[in-house]
CSV table of C-alpha atoms in Angstrom, one decimal:
chain,number,residue,atom,x,y,z
A,1,ILE,CA,-23.9,-1.8,-18.2
A,2,LEU,CA,-23.0,-4.5,-15.8
A,3,LYS,CA,-20.5,-5.9,-18.4
A,4,SER,CA,-18.1,-7.6,-16.1
A,5,GLY,CA,-17.7,-10.7,-18.4
A,6,GLN,CA,-19.0,-12.9,-15.6
A,7,GLN,CA,-22.6,-13.2,-16.9
A,8,ASP,CA,-23.6,-15.0,-20.1
A,9,GLU,CA,-25.8,-13.5,-23.0
A,10,ALA,CA,-28.9,-15.2,-21.6
A,11,PHE,CA,-28.6,-13.2,-18.4
A,12,TYR,CA,-28.6,-9.9,-20.3
A,13,GLU,CA,-31.4,-11.1,-22.6
A,14,GLU,CA,-33.6,-11.8,-19.6
A,15,LEU,CA,-32.6,-8.4,-18.1
A,16,TRP,CA,-33.8,-6.4,-21.2
A,17,GLU,CA,-36.8,-8.4,-21.8
A,18,THR,CA,-37.9,-7.7,-18.2
A,19,ILE,CA,-37.3,-4.0,-18.0
A,20,SER,CA,-38.4,-3.3,-21.6
A,21,ALA,CA,-41.8,-4.7,-20.6
A,22,GLY,CA,-42.0,-2.2,-17.8
A,23,GLU,CA,-41.3,-4.7,-15.1
A,24,VAL,CA,-38.8,-4.3,-12.2
A,25,TRP,CA,-35.7,-6.6,-12.6
A,26,GLU,CA,-33.7,-7.8,-9.6
A,27,ALA,CA,-30.7,-10.2,-9.5
A,28,GLU,CA,-27.5,-11.1,-7.8
A,29,LEU,CA,-24.5,-10.6,-10.2
A,30,THR,CA,-20.8,-10.0,-10.4
A,31,ASN,CA,-20.0,-6.4,-11.3
A,32,GLU,CA,-16.8,-4.6,-12.1
A,33,ALA,CA,-15.6,-1.4,-10.6
A,34,LYS,CA,-13.8,1.4,-12.5
A,35,ASP,CA,-10.4,0.1,-11.1
A,36,GLY,CA,-11.0,-3.3,-12.5
A,37,GLN,CA,-12.0,-5.1,-9.3
A,38,LEU,CA,-14.9,-7.5,-9.4
A,39,TYR,CA,-17.5,-7.5,-6.6
A,40,GLU,CA,-20.8,-9.3,-5.8
A,41,ALA,CA,-23.8,-7.0,-6.1
A,42,TRP,CA,-27.5,-7.1,-5.7
A,43,GLN,CA,-28.9,-5.0,-8.6
A,44,THR,CA,-32.5,-3.7,-8.9
A,45,ILE,CA,-33.5,-1.8,-12.2
A,46,VAL,CA,-36.8,0.1,-12.3
A,47,PRO,CA,-38.3,1.2,-15.5
A,48,ILE,CA,-39.6,4.8,-15.6
A,49,THR,CA,-42.5,5.5,-17.8
A,50,ASP,CA,-44.2,8.7,-19.1
A,51,GLU,CA,-47.9,9.5,-18.9
A,52,THR,CA,-48.7,7.2,-21.8
A,53,GLY,CA,-47.0,4.3,-20.1
A,54,THR,CA,-44.0,4.4,-22.5
A,55,VAL,CA,-40.6,3.4,-20.9
A,56,THR,CA,-38.4,6.4,-21.0
A,57,ASN,CA,-35.6,5.8,-18.6
A,58,PHE,CA,-34.3,3.2,-16.1
A,59,ALA,CA,-33.2,3.7,-12.5
A,60,ALA,CA,-30.7,1.4,-11.2
A,61,ILE,CA,-30.1,0.7,-7.5
A,62,GLU,CA,-27.1,-1.4,-6.5
A,63,SER,CA,-25.8,-2.9,-3.2
A,64,ASP,CA,-22.3,-4.3,-2.7
A,65,ILE,CA,-23.0,-7.8,-1.1
A,66,THR,CA,-19.5,-9.3,-1.4
A,67,ASP,CA,-18.9,-9.7,2.4
A,68,ARG,CA,-22.5,-11.0,2.8
A,69,VAL,CA,-21.8,-13.6,0.1
A,70,ILE,CA,-18.6,-14.7,1.6
A,71,LYS,CA,-20.0,-14.9,5.1
A,72,SER,CA,-22.9,-16.9,4.0
A,73,GLN,CA,-20.7,-19.4,2.2
A,74,THR,CA,-18.4,-19.5,5.2
A,75,LEU,CA,-21.2,-20.6,7.5
A,76,ASN,CA,-22.4,-23.4,5.1
A,77,VAL,CA,-18.8,-24.7,4.7
A,78,LEU,CA,-17.9,-24.6,8.3
A,79,ASN,CA,-21.2,-26.3,9.2
A,80,ARG,CA,-20.3,-29.2,6.9
A,81,VAL,CA,-16.8,-29.4,8.3
A,82,LEU,CA,-18.1,-29.4,11.8
A,83,ARG,CA,-20.8,-32.1,11.1
A,84,HIS,CA,-18.5,-34.4,9.1
A,85,ASN,CA,-14.8,-34.0,10.0
A,86,LEU,CA,-15.2,-33.3,13.6
A,87,ARG,CA,-17.8,-36.0,14.1
A,88,THR,CA,-15.4,-38.5,12.4
A,89,ALA,CA,-12.5,-37.4,14.5
A,90,ILE,CA,-14.5,-37.7,17.7
A,91,THR,CA,-15.7,-41.2,16.8
A,92,VAL,CA,-12.2,-42.4,16.0
A,93,ILE,CA,-10.7,-41.0,19.3
A,94,GLU,CA,-13.6,-42.3,21.4
A,95,GLY,CA,-13.2,-45.8,19.9
A,96,GLN,CA,-9.4,-45.9,20.3
A,97,ALA,CA,-9.7,-44.6,23.9
A,98,GLU,CA,-12.2,-47.4,24.7
A,99,LEU,CA,-9.7,-50.0,23.3
A,100,LEU,CA,-6.9,-48.6,25.5
A,101,GLU,CA,-9.1,-48.7,28.5
A,102,SER,CA,-9.9,-52.3,28.0
A,103,ASP,CA,-7.9,-55.1,29.6
A,104,GLN,CA,-7.4,-57.0,26.3
A,105,GLU,CA,-3.7,-57.8,25.8
A,106,VAL,CA,-4.2,-58.0,22.0
A,107,VAL,CA,-4.7,-54.2,21.9
A,108,ASP,CA,-1.9,-52.5,19.9
A,109,THR,CA,-1.2,-49.5,22.0
A,110,ARG,CA,1.1,-47.8,19.4
A,111,THR,CA,-1.6,-48.1,16.7
A,112,ALA,CA,-4.3,-46.7,19.0
A,113,VAL,CA,-2.1,-43.7,19.9
A,114,THR,CA,-1.2,-43.0,16.3
A,115,ALA,CA,-4.8,-43.0,15.3
A,116,ILE,CA,-5.7,-40.6,18.2
A,117,LYS,CA,-2.8,-38.2,17.3
A,118,LYS,CA,-3.8,-38.2,13.6
A,119,GLN,CA,-7.3,-37.1,14.5
A,120,THR,CA,-6.1,-34.5,16.9
A,121,ALA,CA,-3.8,-33.1,14.4
A,122,SER,CA,-6.7,-33.0,11.9
A,123,MET,CA,-8.8,-31.0,14.3
A,124,ARG,CA,-5.9,-28.7,15.1
A,125,LYS,CA,-5.6,-28.1,11.3
A,126,ILE,CA,-9.3,-27.2,11.1
A,127,ALA,CA,-8.8,-24.7,13.9
A,128,ASP,CA,-5.9,-23.2,12.1
A,129,LYS,CA,-8.0,-22.8,8.9
A,130,THR,CA,-10.8,-21.2,10.8
A,131,ALA,CA,-8.2,-18.6,12.2
A,132,ARG,CA,-7.3,-17.9,8.6
A,133,ILE,CA,-10.9,-17.4,7.7
A,134,ASP,CA,-11.2,-14.9,10.6
A,135,ASN,CA,-8.2,-13.0,9.2
A,136,LEU,CA,-9.8,-13.0,5.8
A,137,LEU,CA,-13.1,-11.7,7.1
A,138,GLU,CA,-11.6,-9.0,9.3
A,139,SER,CA,-8.5,-7.8,7.6
A,140,ASP,CA,-8.4,-5.7,4.5
A,141,GLY,CA,-4.6,-6.3,4.1
A,142,HIS,CA,-2.6,-3.7,2.1
A,143,GLY,CA,-0.9,-3.5,-1.2
A,144,ILE,CA,2.6,-5.0,-1.7
A,145,VAL,CA,4.7,-4.4,-4.7
A,146,TRP,CA,5.7,-7.8,-6.2
A,147,ASP,CA,8.8,-8.0,-8.2
A,148,ARG,CA,11.0,-11.1,-9.0
A,149,SER,CA,12.9,-10.8,-5.8
A,150,HIS,CA,9.7,-10.8,-3.6
A,151,LEU,CA,8.2,-13.8,-5.5
A,152,GLU,CA,11.6,-15.6,-5.2
A,153,SER,CA,11.6,-15.2,-1.5
A,154,ILE,CA,8.1,-16.6,-1.3
A,155,VAL,CA,8.9,-19.6,-3.4
A,156,GLU,CA,12.1,-20.2,-1.4
A,157,SER,CA,10.0,-20.3,1.8
A,158,TYR,CA,7.7,-22.9,0.2
A,159,GLN,CA,10.7,-24.9,-0.9
A,160,GLU,CA,12.0,-25.0,2.8
A,161,GLN,CA,8.6,-25.8,4.0
A,162,TYR,CA,8.0,-28.7,1.5
A,163,PRO,CA,11.5,-30.2,0.8
A,164,ASP,CA,10.1,-33.2,-1.0
A,165,ALA,CA,8.5,-31.1,-3.7
A,166,ASP,CA,10.1,-29.3,-6.6
A,167,ILE,CA,8.7,-25.8,-6.5
A,168,THR,CA,9.6,-23.5,-9.4
A,169,LEU,CA,9.0,-19.8,-10.4
A,170,THR,CA,8.5,-18.2,-13.7
A,171,VAL,CA,8.1,-14.5,-14.1
A,172,GLU,CA,6.8,-13.3,-17.5
A,173,THR,CA,6.2,-9.6,-16.8
A,174,ASP,CA,8.4,-6.8,-17.7
A,175,GLY,CA,8.4,-4.7,-14.4
A,176,THR,CA,6.9,-4.8,-11.0
A,177,VAL,CA,3.2,-5.1,-10.1
A,178,ALA,CA,1.4,-3.9,-7.1
A,179,LEU,CA,-1.6,-6.0,-6.1
A,180,PRO,CA,-4.4,-4.6,-4.0
A,181,ASN,CA,-4.5,-6.5,-0.7
A,182,ALA,CA,-1.4,-8.5,-1.8
A,183,GLU,CA,-0.8,-9.4,1.8
A,184,LEU,CA,-4.2,-11.0,1.8
A,185,PHE,CA,-3.6,-12.8,-1.5
A,186,GLU,CA,-0.5,-14.6,-0.1
A,187,LEU,CA,-2.9,-16.5,2.1
A,188,ALA,CA,-4.6,-17.8,-1.0
A,189,LEU,CA,-1.2,-18.7,-2.6
A,190,ASP,CA,-0.2,-20.5,0.6
A,191,GLU,CA,-3.3,-22.7,0.4
A,192,ALA,CA,-2.8,-23.4,-3.3
A,193,VAL,CA,0.7,-24.7,-2.7
A,194,GLU,CA,-0.4,-26.6,0.4
A,195,ASN,CA,-3.2,-28.2,-1.5
A,196,ALA,CA,-0.9,-29.4,-4.2
A,197,VAL,CA,1.6,-30.9,-1.8
A,198,GLU,CA,-0.8,-32.5,0.6
A,199,HIS,CA,-2.7,-34.4,-2.2
A,200,ALA,CA,0.5,-35.6,-4.0
A,201,ASP,CA,0.2,-39.3,-4.9
A,202,THR,CA,3.8,-39.9,-6.0
A,203,ALA,CA,7.2,-39.7,-4.4
A,204,SER,CA,8.1,-36.6,-6.3
A,205,LEU,CA,5.8,-33.6,-7.0
A,206,THR,CA,6.4,-30.6,-9.2
A,207,VAL,CA,4.7,-27.3,-8.4
A,208,GLY,CA,5.2,-24.4,-10.9
A,209,ILE,CA,4.1,-20.8,-10.0
A,210,THR,CA,3.9,-18.4,-13.0
A,211,LEU,CA,3.3,-14.7,-13.0
A,212,THR,CA,2.1,-13.2,-16.4
A,213,GLN,CA,0.2,-10.4,-17.8
A,214,ALA,CA,-3.5,-11.2,-18.1
A,215,PRO,CA,-5.4,-10.8,-21.4
A,216,ARG,CA,-7.6,-8.1,-19.6
A,217,ALA,CA,-5.9,-4.7,-19.4
A,218,GLY,CA,-4.8,-3.8,-15.9
A,219,HIS,CA,-4.7,-7.4,-14.6
A,220,VAL,CA,-2.1,-10.0,-14.0
A,221,GLU,CA,-2.4,-13.7,-13.9
A,222,ILE,CA,-0.8,-16.0,-11.2
A,223,ALA,CA,-1.0,-19.7,-11.9
A,224,VAL,CA,-0.1,-22.6,-9.6
A,225,ALA,CA,0.3,-25.8,-11.6
A,226,ASP,CA,1.1,-29.3,-10.2
A,227,ASP,CA,1.4,-32.8,-11.6
A,228,GLY,CA,-0.5,-34.5,-8.8
A,229,PRO,CA,-3.8,-36.5,-9.1
A,230,GLY,CA,-6.0,-33.4,-9.9
A,231,ILE,CA,-8.9,-31.9,-8.1
A,232,PRO,CA,-12.2,-34.0,-8.0
A,233,GLU,CA,-15.0,-32.8,-10.2
A,234,ASN,CA,-17.4,-32.5,-7.3
A,235,GLU,CA,-15.1,-29.9,-5.5
A,236,ARG,CA,-14.7,-27.9,-8.8
A,237,VAL,CA,-18.5,-27.7,-9.2
A,238,ALA,CA,-19.0,-26.5,-5.6
A,239,ILE,CA,-16.4,-23.7,-6.0
A,240,GLU,CA,-17.7,-22.7,-9.5
A,241,SER,CA,-21.3,-22.6,-8.3
A,242,GLY,CA,-20.5,-20.9,-5.0
A,243,GLU,CA,-22.7,-23.5,-3.2
A,244,GLU,CA,-22.2,-26.9,-1.5
A,245,LEU,CA,-24.7,-29.5,-2.2
A,246,PRO,CA,-24.9,-33.1,-0.8
A,247,LEU,CA,-23.2,-34.4,-4.0
A,248,THR,CA,-20.9,-31.6,-4.7
A,249,HIS,CA,-19.1,-30.7,-1.5
A,250,GLY,CA,-15.4,-31.2,-1.0
A,251,THR,CA,-13.4,-32.7,1.8
A,252,GLY,CA,-11.8,-29.6,3.2
A,253,ILE,CA,-11.9,-25.8,3.2
A,254,GLY,CA,-8.6,-24.9,1.5
A,255,LEU,CA,-10.2,-24.3,-1.9
A,256,TRP,CA,-12.9,-22.3,-0.4
A,257,ILE,CA,-10.4,-20.0,1.4
A,258,ILE,CA,-8.7,-19.5,-2.0
A,259,GLU,CA,-12.1,-18.6,-3.5
A,260,TRP,CA,-13.0,-16.2,-0.8
A,261,VAL,CA,-9.7,-14.4,-0.8
A,262,THR,CA,-9.8,-13.9,-4.5
A,263,THR,CA,-13.4,-12.7,-4.3
A,264,ARG,CA,-12.5,-10.3,-1.5
A,265,ILE,CA,-9.8,-8.6,-3.4
A,266,GLY,CA,-11.8,-8.2,-6.7
A,267,GLY,CA,-10.2,-11.0,-8.7
A,268,GLU,CA,-11.2,-14.2,-10.5
A,269,PHE,CA,-10.3,-17.7,-9.6
A,270,GLU,CA,-10.4,-20.8,-12.0
A,271,ILE,CA,-9.5,-24.5,-11.8
A,272,THR,CA,-8.3,-26.2,-14.9
A,273,ASP,CA,-6.6,-29.5,-15.8
A,274,ASN,CA,-2.8,-29.6,-16.3
A,275,GLU,CA,-1.2,-31.7,-18.9
A,276,PRO,CA,-0.6,-34.6,-18.8
A,277,ARG,CA,-1.9,-34.7,-15.2
A,278,GLY,CA,-2.6,-32.5,-12.3
A,279,SER,CA,-4.4,-29.2,-11.8
A,280,VAL,CA,-3.8,-25.5,-12.5
A,281,LEU,CA,-5.2,-23.0,-10.0
A,282,ARG,CA,-5.4,-19.7,-11.9
A,283,PHE,CA,-5.8,-16.2,-10.4
A,284,ARG,CA,-6.6,-13.1,-12.5
A,285,LEU,CA,-6.0,-10.1,-10.2
A,286,PRO,CA,-6.4,-6.3,-10.9
A,287,VAL,CA,-3.2,-4.3,-10.3
A,288,VAL,CA,-2.8,-1.0,-8.5
A,289,ARG,CA,0.0,0.0,-10.8
A,290,ASN,CA,2.4,-1.6,-13.3
A,291,ARG,CA,5.8,0.2,-13.8
A,292,ALA,CA,8.8,-0.9,-15.6
A,293,GLY,CA,12.2,-1.1,-14.0
A,294,GLY,CA,11.0,-1.3,-10.4
């Protein structure tokens, strides 16, 4: 039971030691539904004993807490963004505004205005990201059949949006795939490509999007690989642990949106290194159906 592949052996050893001793076991874990979708659950297992005190059966009670987990993480991340990013922007804007108000002839008006516009653009971007989070929390999306032509149209739109990047597509599946809430997943894909382009540290950037069959039956894998500077370790730790700490928080919310979308649609999200440099954002998603020939 509870074999979603997301918990290690030590987790199961503790589970069986607890309930075999006649004690109640409770934990938050990642479980897998019959259709292959992963979800966050709060599990309680109660041993049932006979008149001699011998454990004869176990009763399990489970609650799906996926939305609760996402909302809790959202509040924590947005709190960090509001405390840090907005405070920084307000400080810069106030400082530049005071310079513009002064009578000093040495004030570089263009530099001050540029600094103010940069910070307002940053705040506008945060507002846009927040709107995306609202869509994530409120919308269930709906399935879209993905074939080569659909993916090609998506990649073409990315290429138009980011003309300085070289964005390529590789499809290694035999037929079409229908993703649950694929409309919602495209939000995560947008964030993945945007993350790669925005953090590019060279004049040219290559982003490769690949669709393949995943090792797990009934799943596909979508990877977004770039040759940029890579994602800092502290940001990876925060995403992998599901919790931001003072020393492990990131600088934005894009990666969190990717994590929340993937969790919401029952998939897995992983960050690995690309070779010789860069990052690979890897999504493993359950499919509604997979039929050859379209």
